[in-house]
């Protein structure tokens, strides 16, 4: 892992990359971030003059799918990000150092780049039993997280685990797994939800921070607006079928073969904010809906606890039975309807008997 | 609240007759002013459209045959829902304005005097009346106390809830920079996953369907049983006491 004081440009020139290729890369990155042509020059300028941002990448309770996604980024290639753009000083998963040597880097970075490094967290800390459900370097992960967060510039919460809690925080959440923003409250936190987040979204975000030295604009829920301001539904290529009223009714029917809208199959595209339908996956090859399965909203809060992946309404458990809003509502309206009919019948009988008595 | 004793009712009839130059003999009070009546029917039509289109939007329609480019049915259903939603909202805002500008009855659906002991006694009497225990209904110029309770919780609050959640859902389509999002985006702080918001909006539909059932049934029933005009009152504005 190289020193953080060097610039990106210095590093890649040393690796034998031409100035021409460097500018190509800047234009491409500017385009993928949705910025104008002038931004390419700004990016180039920043990468030539600014020292690389030190990044500490930590793993809490997680499955490493975020890292798996990250290393498959195509634009930019993750090797460029890890080896050139940022100074990835610590990542237990892909670093060469191990044991005490590795842990020493944490202390070193904390002391040397106080308030300057970015803390990227994959997974979340479990809080029950004093955090004993996730031990990292002989200590509960939550302690390590708090310590490293203290002197960081900002925190990137990778994935749905760090952003919302994800599967380990699903009911009944025995380990007390808690999203980052509920544990660290005094630092800017960027949520990059998704299980996992899209590779290009991850690397583009890192590019943005290293380029401009600041955080991107975030929405109400702390997600970068550039990737999470629209729903899957808004950019879905099957949207014309939705507007026309052409739906898949059961799996493998004629409509499914024609690639109609999966709305009735419980696709959660209309309630899910992510860039899948625009950026897509595996270098832009496909995304779930394109493969014929509905979105199940992996980047949304509590997506494990909302009932079936094939139902667009949240399962309501308060009534002892599992039902959705329409079933409960229809039952209630039906019961009231019956009550009204019965009441009307009694009223009629009473009136008839009264009339006869008179 | 108006005084509901028989003497007061007679007085109300007489006072109203003097004001409008009508004969007090007929036992008629002018309750629902023209703007309230107009709002009632526009509102009813909007709710009918919203309920039907809303149900279809929620559960989808049978698949349309033919070319995708020839059809825009679901789009039109959604447009009708949004249009009726605007009508409902503007009507509701107007109705709030009229609560201040109209006669005293115009305020009735916007509050419940839960703090008044007498109000609760009257609610109890209405419950006994509907349970076939009380032999005679009490007569009221405007809504009876139980009706006022239902109006406030099942209509006024439910509609306000539907307007707020509806516009928040609408903001998902219009985007983060839209005025709908500026005004109603806070709803997503309560339900970060908008799927829950859809669920609540559906529950709201069924609340209003239930309200409509009770509302129409009791209006017709009381018109027949308690010897006062109810159904025709929301057309003519006048409440007639038949004995």
Coordinates of C-alpha atoms in Angstrom, one line a residue:
Chain A
X1 CA 0.0 0.0 0.0
X2 CA 1.6 3.2 -1.1
X3 CA 2.0 6.5 0.8
X4 CA -1.0 8.8 0.7
X5 CA 1.0 11.9 -0.1
X6 CA 1.5 11.1 -3.7
X7 CA -1.0 12.2 -6.3
X8 CA -3.0 9.9 -8.5
X9 CA -1.3 11.3 -11.6
X10 CA 2.1 10.7 -10.2
X11 CA 1.3 7.1 -9.4
X12 CA -0.1 6.2 -12.8
X13 CA 2.7 7.9 -14.7
X14 CA 5.2 5.9 -12.7
X15 CA 3.2 2.8 -13.8
X16 CA 3.8 3.7 -17.4
X17 CA 0.3 5.1 -18.3
X18 CA 0.5 7.9 -20.9
X19 CA -0.9 11.3 -20.3
X20 CA -3.3 10.7 -23.2
X21 CA -4.8 7.6 -21.5
X22 CA -5.1 9.6 -18.3
X23 CA -7.2 12.2 -20.0
X24 CA -9.3 9.5 -21.6
X25 CA -10.0 8.1 -18.2
X26 CA -11.0 11.5 -16.9
X27 CA -13.5 12.1 -19.7
X28 CA -15.0 8.6 -19.1
X29 CA -15.3 9.2 -15.4
X30 CA -16.9 12.6 -15.9
X31 CA -19.4 11.0 -18.3
X32 CA -20.2 8.1 -15.9
X33 CA -20.8 10.6 -13.1
X34 CA -23.2 12.5 -15.3
X35 CA -21.1 15.6 -15.3
X36 CA -20.5 18.0 -18.2
X37 CA -17.4 18.1 -20.5
X38 CA -15.7 20.8 -18.4
X39 CA -15.7 18.4 -15.5
X40 CA -13.2 16.2 -17.2
X41 CA -10.6 19.0 -17.0
X42 CA -11.5 19.5 -13.3
X43 CA -11.0 15.8 -12.6
X44 CA -7.7 15.8 -14.4
X45 CA -6.6 18.9 -12.5
X46 CA -7.6 17.4 -9.2
X47 CA -6.0 14.1 -9.8
X48 CA -2.8 15.8 -10.8
X49 CA -2.6 18.1 -7.8
X50 CA -4.4 16.6 -4.9
X51 CA -2.8 14.0 -2.7
X52 CA -4.6 10.7 -2.8
X53 CA -7.3 10.2 -0.1
X54 CA -6.4 7.6 2.4
X55 CA -9.2 5.0 2.8
X56 CA -9.7 2.6 5.6
X57 CA -12.1 -0.2 4.6
X58 CA -13.5 -2.2 7.5
X59 CA -15.7 -5.3 7.7
X60 CA -18.4 -5.8 10.3
X61 CA -21.2 -8.3 10.3
X62 CA -21.5 -8.9 6.5
X63 CA -21.1 -11.4 3.7
X64 CA -18.5 -9.5 1.7
X65 CA -20.8 -9.3 -1.3
X66 CA -20.0 -5.5 -1.4
X67 CA -16.3 -6.2 -1.9
X68 CA -17.2 -8.9 -4.4
X69 CA -19.2 -6.4 -6.3
X70 CA -16.6 -3.6 -5.9
X71 CA -13.7 -5.7 -7.4
X72 CA -15.8 -6.3 -10.6
X73 CA -16.1 -2.6 -11.5
X74 CA -15.5 -2.0 -15.2
X75 CA -15.7 1.8 -15.4
X76 CA -13.4 2.6 -13.7
X77 CA -11.5 -0.7 -13.3
X78 CA -11.2 -1.5 -9.7
X79 CA -7.4 -2.0 -10.0
X80 CA -7.2 1.7 -11.0
X81 CA -9.2 2.7 -8.0
X82 CA -7.4 0.5 -5.5
X83 CA -3.8 0.9 -6.8
X84 CA -3.9 4.4 -8.2
X85 CA -6.8 6.7 -7.3
X86 CA -7.1 6.1 -3.6
X87 CA -4.6 5.1 -1.0
X88 CA -6.4 2.0 0.4
X89 CA -4.3 1.8 3.5
X90 CA -6.3 -0.9 5.2
X91 CA -8.7 -3.6 4.0
X92 CA -8.5 -6.8 5.9
X93 CA -9.8 -8.7 2.9
X94 CA -7.3 -7.7 0.2
X95 CA -4.3 -6.3 2.1
X96 CA -0.9 -8.0 2.2
X97 CA -0.3 -7.3 5.8
X98 CA -1.8 -9.4 8.5
X99 CA -2.1 -9.6 12.3
X100 CA -0.3 -7.0 14.4
X101 CA 1.2 -5.5 11.3
X102 CA -2.2 -4.8 9.9
X103 CA -3.7 -3.4 13.1
X104 CA -0.7 -1.1 13.4
X105 CA -1.8 0.6 10.1
X106 CA -5.1 1.6 11.7
X107 CA -3.3 3.4 14.5
X108 CA -0.8 4.9 12.1
X109 CA -3.5 6.3 9.7
X110 CA -5.5 7.6 12.6
X111 CA -2.6 9.6 13.9
X112 CA -1.1 10.7 10.6
X113 CA -4.2 11.6 8.7
X114 CA -6.5 12.8 11.5
X115 CA -9.7 14.1 10.0
X116 CA -8.5 13.4 6.4
X117 CA -9.2 9.8 5.8
X118 CA -12.4 8.2 4.6
X119 CA -13.8 5.3 6.6
X120 CA -15.5 2.8 4.4
X121 CA -17.6 0.3 6.3
X122 CA -19.0 -2.9 4.9
X123 CA -21.5 -4.6 7.2
X124 CA -22.6 -3.3 10.6
X125 CA -21.8 -3.7 14.3
X126 CA -24.0 -6.0 16.5
X127 CA -24.6 -4.2 19.8
X128 CA -26.1 -7.0 21.9
X129 CA -24.0 -8.7 24.6
X130 CA -21.5 -5.7 24.4
X131 CA -20.9 -6.3 20.8
X132 CA -19.5 -9.9 21.3
X133 CA -21.2 -11.3 18.2
X134 CA -18.5 -9.7 15.9
X135 CA -14.9 -9.9 17.2
X136 CA -12.3 -8.3 15.0
X137 CA -8.6 -8.2 16.0
X138 CA -9.5 -9.4 19.5
X139 CA -12.0 -6.6 20.2
X140 CA -15.7 -6.1 19.5
X141 CA -16.1 -4.6 16.0
X142 CA -18.2 -1.8 17.4
X143 CA -15.3 -0.5 19.5
X144 CA -13.0 -0.5 16.4
X145 CA -15.7 1.3 14.4
X146 CA -16.2 4.0 17.0
X147 CA -12.4 4.5 17.4
X148 CA -11.8 4.8 13.7
X149 CA -14.9 6.9 13.1
X150 CA -13.7 9.4 15.6
X151 CA -10.9 10.8 13.5
X152 CA -12.3 10.2 10.0
X153 CA -13.4 12.8 7.5
X154 CA -16.5 11.0 6.5
X155 CA -17.9 7.5 6.5
X156 CA -19.1 5.5 3.5
X157 CA -21.7 2.9 4.6
X158 CA -21.4 0.2 1.9
X159 CA -24.4 -1.9 1.2
X160 CA -27.7 -2.4 2.8
X161 CA -26.1 -3.9 6.0
X162 CA -24.3 -0.7 6.8
X163 CA -27.1 1.5 5.6
X164 CA -30.2 -0.1 6.9
X165 CA -29.3 -3.3 8.7
X166 CA -30.1 -5.9 6.1
X167 CA -30.5 -9.7 6.9
X168 CA -28.6 -9.7 10.2
X169 CA -30.9 -7.0 11.5
X170 CA -34.1 -8.8 10.2
X171 CA -36.6 -9.7 12.9
X172 CA -36.0 -10.8 15.6
X173 CA -32.4 -9.5 15.2
X174 CA -30.8 -11.6 17.9
X175 CA -27.4 -10.0 17.7
X176 CA -28.7 -6.4 17.8
X177 CA -27.2 -5.6 14.4
X178 CA -27.5 -1.9 13.9
X179 CA -26.9 0.3 10.9
X180 CA -23.9 2.7 11.0
X181 CA -25.9 5.9 11.3
X182 CA -27.5 4.7 14.5
X183 CA -24.1 4.1 16.1
X184 CA -22.0 7.0 14.7
X185 CA -24.0 10.2 14.9
X186 CA -21.3 12.9 14.7
X187 CA -19.8 12.3 11.2
X188 CA -21.2 12.7 7.7
X189 CA -22.4 9.3 6.5
X190 CA -23.0 8.4 2.9
X191 CA -25.3 5.4 2.5
X192 CA -24.7 3.3 -0.5
X193 CA -27.5 0.7 -0.1
X194 CA -27.9 -2.4 -2.2
X195 CA -27.2 -6.0 -1.5
X196 CA -24.6 -5.5 -2.9
X197 CA -24.4 -2.0 -4.3
X198 CA -23.6 -1.8 -8.1
X199 CA -19.9 -1.9 -8.7
X200 CA -19.8 1.2 -10.9
X201 CA -21.8 3.1 -8.3
X202 CA -19.2 2.2 -5.7
X203 CA -16.2 3.1 -7.7
X204 CA -17.8 6.3 -9.1
X205 CA -18.5 7.4 -5.6
X206 CA -14.9 6.9 -4.6
X207 CA -13.8 8.8 -7.7
X208 CA -16.1 11.6 -6.8
X209 CA -14.8 12.0 -3.3
X210 CA -11.1 11.7 -4.4
X211 CA -11.7 14.2 -7.3
X212 CA -13.6 16.9 -5.5
X213 CA -12.4 16.3 -2.0
X214 CA -15.9 16.6 -0.7
X215 CA -19.0 14.4 -0.4
X216 CA -21.6 14.2 -3.2
X217 CA -25.0 15.7 -2.6
X218 CA -27.1 13.4 -0.5
X219 CA -30.9 12.9 -0.4
X220 CA -33.2 12.9 2.6
X221 CA -32.1 9.4 3.6
X222 CA -28.3 10.1 3.2
X223 CA -27.9 8.4 -0.2
X224 CA -25.9 10.1 -3.0
X225 CA -28.5 11.8 -5.3
X226 CA -26.6 11.0 -8.4
X227 CA -27.4 7.3 -8.1
X228 CA -30.4 7.0 -5.8
X229 CA -32.7 9.8 -6.8
X230 CA -34.9 7.7 -9.1
X231 CA -36.6 4.4 -8.7
X232 CA -35.9 1.2 -10.7
X233 CA -39.4 1.8 -12.1
X234 CA -38.6 5.3 -13.5
X235 CA -35.9 4.0 -15.8
X236 CA -37.1 0.5 -16.4
X237 CA -37.0 -0.6 -20.0
X238 CA -40.3 -2.5 -19.4
X239 CA -42.1 0.7 -18.3
X240 CA -44.0 1.0 -21.6
X241 CA -45.7 -2.3 -20.8
X242 CA -46.7 -0.9 -17.4
X243 CA -48.2 2.2 -19.0
X244 CA -50.0 0.1 -21.6
X245 CA -51.3 -2.3 -19.0
X246 CA -49.5 -5.4 -20.1
X247 CA -48.5 -7.6 -17.2
X248 CA -47.1 -11.0 -16.5
X249 CA -49.9 -12.8 -14.7
X250 CA -48.0 -16.1 -13.8
X251 CA -44.5 -17.2 -14.3
X252 CA -43.8 -18.6 -17.7
X253 CA -47.0 -17.3 -19.3
X254 CA -47.2 -15.8 -22.8
X255 CA -46.7 -12.3 -21.2
X256 CA -43.5 -13.4 -19.4
X257 CA -42.1 -14.7 -22.7
X258 CA -42.9 -11.4 -24.3
X259 CA -41.1 -9.5 -21.5
X260 CA -44.1 -7.7 -20.1
X261 CA -44.1 -5.7 -16.9
X262 CA -43.6 -7.7 -13.7
X263 CA -45.8 -5.4 -11.5
X264 CA -48.4 -8.1 -10.7
X265 CA -45.6 -10.6 -9.8
X266 CA -44.7 -8.3 -7.0
X267 CA -41.8 -6.4 -8.6
X268 CA -40.6 -3.8 -6.2
X269 CA -39.2 -1.5 -8.8
X270 CA -41.8 1.1 -8.1
X271 CA -40.7 1.4 -4.5
X272 CA -37.0 0.9 -4.8
X273 CA -34.4 3.6 -5.3
X274 CA -31.3 2.4 -7.1
X275 CA -29.5 2.7 -10.4
X276 CA -29.9 -0.9 -11.6
X277 CA -32.2 0.0 -14.5
X278 CA -29.8 2.7 -15.7
X279 CA -26.3 1.4 -14.9
X280 CA -27.2 -2.3 -14.8
X281 CA -24.8 -5.1 -13.6
X282 CA -21.7 -6.9 -14.7
X283 CA -20.4 -4.1 -16.9
X284 CA -23.9 -3.1 -18.1
X285 CA -24.9 -6.6 -19.2
X286 CA -28.2 -7.1 -17.4
X287 CA -30.2 -6.5 -14.2
X288 CA -32.9 -8.6 -12.4
X289 CA -35.9 -7.4 -14.4
X290 CA -34.0 -7.9 -17.6
X291 CA -33.5 -11.5 -16.6
X292 CA -37.2 -11.9 -16.1
X293 CA -37.5 -11.7 -12.3
X294 CA -39.0 -8.8 -10.4
X295 CA -36.9 -6.4 -8.4
X296 CA -37.1 -7.3 -4.7
X297 CA -36.0 -4.0 -3.4
X298 CA -32.6 -5.0 -1.8
X299 CA -31.6 -1.4 -1.4
X300 CA -34.6 -0.5 0.7
X301 CA -35.0 -0.2 4.4
X302 CA -35.9 -3.5 6.1
X303 CA -36.5 -5.3 2.9
X304 CA -36.3 -8.7 4.6
X305 CA -39.1 -7.8 7.0
X306 CA -41.7 -6.6 4.5
X307 CA -43.2 -10.0 3.7
X308 CA -43.1 -11.9 0.4
X309 CA -40.7 -10.8 -2.4
X310 CA -43.7 -11.4 -4.7
X311 CA -46.2 -9.1 -3.0
X312 CA -46.1 -5.3 -3.5
X313 CA -47.7 -4.7 -0.1
X314 CA -46.1 -5.1 3.3
X315 CA -47.3 -8.1 5.2
X316 CA -49.2 -7.0 8.3
X317 CA -48.7 -9.3 11.3
X318 CA -50.6 -7.4 14.0
X319 CA -53.8 -9.4 13.4
X320 CA -52.3 -12.7 14.2
X321 CA -52.5 -13.9 10.6
X322 CA -50.3 -12.9 7.8
X323 CA -52.2 -10.7 5.4
X324 CA -51.7 -7.6 3.3
X325 CA -53.5 -4.3 3.4
X326 CA -55.9 -5.3 0.7
X327 CA -57.0 -8.5 2.3
X328 CA -57.5 -6.9 5.7
X329 CA -59.2 -3.9 4.2
X330 CA -61.5 -6.0 2.1
X331 CA -62.4 -8.2 5.0
X332 CA -63.1 -5.1 7.2
X333 CA -65.3 -3.5 4.5
X334 CA -67.0 -6.8 3.9
X335 CA -67.8 -7.2 7.6
X336 CA -69.1 -3.7 7.8
X337 CA -71.2 -4.3 4.7
X338 CA -72.7 -7.4 6.3
X339 CA -73.4 -5.5 9.5
X340 CA -75.1 -2.7 7.5
X341 CA -77.3 -5.2 5.7
X342 CA -78.2 -6.9 9.0
X343 CA -78.9 -3.6 10.6
X344 CA -81.1 -2.6 7.7
X345 CA -83.0 -5.9 8.0
X346 CA -83.6 -5.4 11.7
X347 CA -84.8 -1.8 11.1
X348 CA -87.2 -3.0 8.4
X349 CA -88.6 -5.8 10.7
X350 CA -89.0 -3.3 13.6
X351 CA -90.8 -0.8 11.4
X352 CA -93.2 -3.4 10.0
X353 CA -94.1 -4.7 13.5
X354 CA -94.5 -1.1 14.7
X355 CA -96.8 -0.3 11.8
X356 CA -98.9 -3.3 12.4
X357 CA -99.2 -2.5 16.1
X358 CA -100.4 1.0 15.2
Chain B
X1 CA -72.3 23.0 18.8
X2 CA -75.9 24.0 18.6
X3 CA -78.3 23.4 21.4
X4 CA -80.3 20.3 20.5
X5 CA -83.2 20.4 22.9
X6 CA -86.7 20.4 21.2
X7 CA -87.4 24.0 22.3
X8 CA -84.1 25.1 20.8
X9 CA -84.8 23.2 17.6
X10 CA -88.2 25.0 17.3
X11 CA -86.4 28.2 17.9
X12 CA -83.8 27.4 15.3
X13 CA -86.5 26.7 12.8
X14 CA -88.3 30.0 13.7
X15 CA -85.1 32.0 13.5
X16 CA -84.2 30.5 10.2
X17 CA -87.7 31.2 8.9
X18 CA -87.4 34.8 9.8
X19 CA -84.1 35.1 8.1
X20 CA -85.1 33.5 4.9
X21 CA -88.7 34.6 4.8
X22 CA -89.9 31.0 4.8
X23 CA -92.9 29.7 6.8
X24 CA -92.0 28.3 10.2
X25 CA -94.9 25.9 9.9
X26 CA -93.0 23.6 7.6
X27 CA -90.3 23.0 10.2
X28 CA -87.5 23.7 7.8
X29 CA -83.9 24.8 8.6
X30 CA -81.4 25.9 6.0
X31 CA -78.3 23.8 6.9
X32 CA -76.0 23.0 4.0
X33 CA -75.2 26.1 2.0
X34 CA -74.7 25.9 -1.7
X35 CA -70.9 25.7 -1.7
X36 CA -71.0 22.9 0.8
X37 CA -73.5 21.0 -1.3
X38 CA -71.5 21.5 -4.5
X39 CA -68.3 20.4 -2.7
X40 CA -70.1 17.3 -1.3
X41 CA -71.0 16.0 -4.7
X42 CA -67.8 16.9 -6.5
X43 CA -66.0 15.3 -3.6
X44 CA -68.1 12.2 -3.8
X45 CA -67.4 11.9 -7.5
X46 CA -63.7 12.4 -6.9
X47 CA -63.7 9.7 -4.2
X48 CA -65.6 7.3 -6.5
X49 CA -63.0 7.8 -9.3
X50 CA -60.1 7.7 -6.8
X51 CA -61.4 4.5 -5.2
X52 CA -61.9 2.6 -8.4
X53 CA -58.7 3.7 -10.2
X54 CA -56.8 3.3 -7.0
X55 CA -57.9 -0.3 -6.7
X56 CA -56.9 -1.0 -10.3
X57 CA -53.5 0.8 -9.8
X58 CA -52.9 -1.3 -6.7
X59 CA -53.8 -4.7 -8.1
X60 CA -53.2 -4.2 -11.8
X61 CA -55.6 -4.8 -14.7
X62 CA -56.0 -7.8 -16.9
X63 CA -53.2 -7.8 -19.5
X64 CA -54.0 -5.8 -22.6
X65 CA -53.6 -7.7 -25.9
X66 CA -51.9 -6.2 -28.9
X67 CA -49.1 -3.8 -29.6
X68 CA -47.6 -2.0 -26.6
X69 CA -47.4 1.3 -28.5
X70 CA -51.2 1.2 -29.2
X71 CA -52.1 1.1 -25.5
X72 CA -51.9 3.5 -22.7
X73 CA -54.7 2.2 -20.6
X74 CA -52.8 1.9 -17.3
X75 CA -51.3 5.3 -17.9
X76 CA -54.8 6.8 -18.4
X77 CA -56.1 5.1 -15.2
X78 CA -53.2 6.6 -13.3
X79 CA -53.9 10.0 -14.9
X80 CA -57.5 9.8 -13.8
X81 CA -56.3 9.0 -10.3
X82 CA -54.0 11.9 -10.2
X83 CA -56.5 14.3 -11.7
X84 CA -59.2 13.2 -9.2
X85 CA -56.6 13.5 -6.5
X86 CA -56.1 17.2 -7.4
X87 CA -59.8 17.8 -7.5
X88 CA -60.2 16.2 -4.0
X89 CA -57.3 18.2 -2.6
X90 CA -58.4 21.5 -4.0
X91 CA -62.0 20.7 -2.8
X92 CA -60.7 19.8 0.7
X93 CA -58.7 23.1 0.9
X94 CA -61.8 25.0 -0.2
X95 CA -63.9 23.2 2.4
X96 CA -61.4 24.2 5.1
X97 CA -61.7 27.8 3.9
X98 CA -65.5 27.5 4.0
X99 CA -65.4 26.2 7.6
X100 CA -64.4 29.7 8.5
X101 CA -66.6 31.6 6.0
X102 CA -69.8 29.5 6.1
X103 CA -72.5 29.1 8.7
X104 CA -71.8 27.4 12.1
X105 CA -72.7 23.9 10.7
X106 CA -69.8 24.2 8.2
X107 CA -67.3 23.7 11.0
X108 CA -68.8 20.5 12.3
X109 CA -66.8 17.9 10.4
X110 CA -63.5 19.5 11.5
X111 CA -63.7 18.9 15.2
X112 CA -65.2 16.7 17.9
X113 CA -66.0 18.2 21.3
X114 CA -64.6 15.3 23.1
X115 CA -64.1 17.4 26.2
X116 CA -67.8 18.1 26.7
X117 CA -69.6 15.7 29.0
X118 CA -73.0 16.4 27.4
X119 CA -71.5 15.5 24.0
X120 CA -70.7 12.0 25.3
X121 CA -74.2 11.6 26.8
X122 CA -75.6 12.4 23.4
X123 CA -73.2 10.0 21.7
X124 CA -74.4 7.3 24.1
X125 CA -78.0 8.1 23.2
X126 CA -77.2 7.7 19.5
X127 CA -75.5 4.4 20.2
X128 CA -78.6 3.2 22.0
X129 CA -80.8 4.4 19.1
X130 CA -78.8 2.5 16.6
X131 CA -78.8 -0.6 18.8
X132 CA -82.6 -0.5 18.8
X133 CA -82.7 0.2 22.6
X134 CA -83.8 3.9 22.5
X135 CA -87.3 4.2 21.1
X136 CA -87.1 7.7 19.8
X137 CA -84.2 9.4 18.0
X138 CA -83.1 12.9 19.0
X139 CA -83.3 15.5 16.2
X140 CA -80.4 17.6 15.2
X141 CA -80.1 20.4 12.8
X142 CA -76.8 19.2 11.4
X143 CA -74.9 15.9 12.1
X144 CA -75.9 14.0 15.2
X145 CA -73.0 13.5 17.7
X146 CA -72.2 10.0 16.6
X147 CA -72.2 11.1 12.9
X148 CA -69.9 13.9 13.8
X149 CA -67.5 11.4 15.4
X150 CA -67.6 9.2 12.3
X151 CA -67.2 12.2 10.0
X152 CA -64.2 13.5 11.8
X153 CA -62.3 10.3 12.2
X154 CA -63.3 8.3 9.2
X155 CA -63.7 11.1 6.7
X156 CA -61.9 14.3 7.6
X157 CA -58.8 12.6 9.1
X158 CA -58.8 9.8 6.6
X159 CA -59.0 12.2 3.6
X160 CA -56.3 14.3 5.0
X161 CA -54.1 11.2 5.5
X162 CA -54.9 10.1 1.9
X163 CA -54.0 13.5 0.5
X164 CA -50.7 13.6 2.4
X165 CA -49.7 10.0 1.6
X166 CA -51.0 10.3 -2.0
X167 CA -48.9 13.4 -2.8
X168 CA -45.9 11.8 -1.2
X169 CA -46.3 8.8 -3.5
X170 CA -46.9 11.1 -6.4
X171 CA -43.6 12.8 -5.6
X172 CA -41.9 9.5 -6.3
X173 CA -42.8 10.0 -9.9
X174 CA -42.3 13.8 -10.1
X175 CA -38.8 13.5 -8.5
X176 CA -36.7 14.9 -5.7
X177 CA -36.8 18.5 -7.1
X178 CA -40.5 18.7 -7.5
X179 CA -42.8 20.9 -5.2
X180 CA -44.7 17.7 -4.3
X181 CA -41.4 16.3 -2.8
X182 CA -40.6 19.6 -1.1
X183 CA -44.0 19.7 0.6
X184 CA -44.6 16.0 1.2
X185 CA -41.1 14.4 1.2
X186 CA -41.1 14.4 5.0
X187 CA -43.4 11.4 4.9
X188 CA -40.5 9.3 3.8
X189 CA -38.8 10.1 7.1
X190 CA -41.6 8.2 8.8
X191 CA -41.6 5.4 6.3
X192 CA -38.1 5.2 4.7
X193 CA -39.2 2.3 2.6
X194 CA -42.0 3.6 0.4
X195 CA -43.5 0.1 0.2
X196 CA -44.9 0.8 3.6
X197 CA -46.4 4.0 2.4
X198 CA -48.2 2.1 -0.4
X199 CA -49.5 -0.3 2.2
X200 CA -50.9 2.5 4.4
X201 CA -52.4 4.3 1.3
X202 CA -54.2 1.0 0.6
X203 CA -55.5 0.7 4.1
X204 CA -56.8 4.3 3.8
X205 CA -58.8 3.3 0.7
X206 CA -60.6 0.6 2.7
X207 CA -61.2 3.0 5.6
X208 CA -62.9 5.3 3.1
X209 CA -64.9 2.5 1.5
X210 CA -66.1 1.5 4.9
X211 CA -67.0 5.1 5.7
X212 CA -69.0 5.4 2.4
X213 CA -70.9 2.2 3.3
X214 CA -71.9 3.5 6.7
X215 CA -72.5 7.1 5.5
X216 CA -74.9 6.1 2.7
X217 CA -76.7 3.5 4.8
X218 CA -77.3 5.8 7.8
X219 CA -78.3 8.7 5.6
X220 CA -81.0 6.7 3.9
X221 CA -82.1 4.9 7.1
X222 CA -82.4 8.1 9.2
X223 CA -84.2 9.8 6.3
X224 CA -86.9 7.1 6.6
X225 CA -86.9 6.2 10.3
X226 CA -86.2 9.4 12.2
X227 CA -88.8 11.6 10.4
X228 CA -86.3 14.2 9.2
X229 CA -84.9 14.9 5.8
X230 CA -81.3 13.7 5.3
X231 CA -80.8 12.7 1.7
X232 CA -82.7 15.5 0.1
X233 CA -81.0 18.0 2.4
X234 CA -77.6 17.6 0.7
X235 CA -79.4 18.5 -2.6
X236 CA -81.7 21.4 -1.4
X237 CA -79.7 22.4 1.7
X238 CA -82.8 22.4 3.8
X239 CA -83.5 20.0 6.7
X240 CA -87.2 19.3 7.2
X241 CA -88.5 18.0 10.5
X242 CA -91.6 15.9 9.6
X243 CA -93.4 15.9 12.9

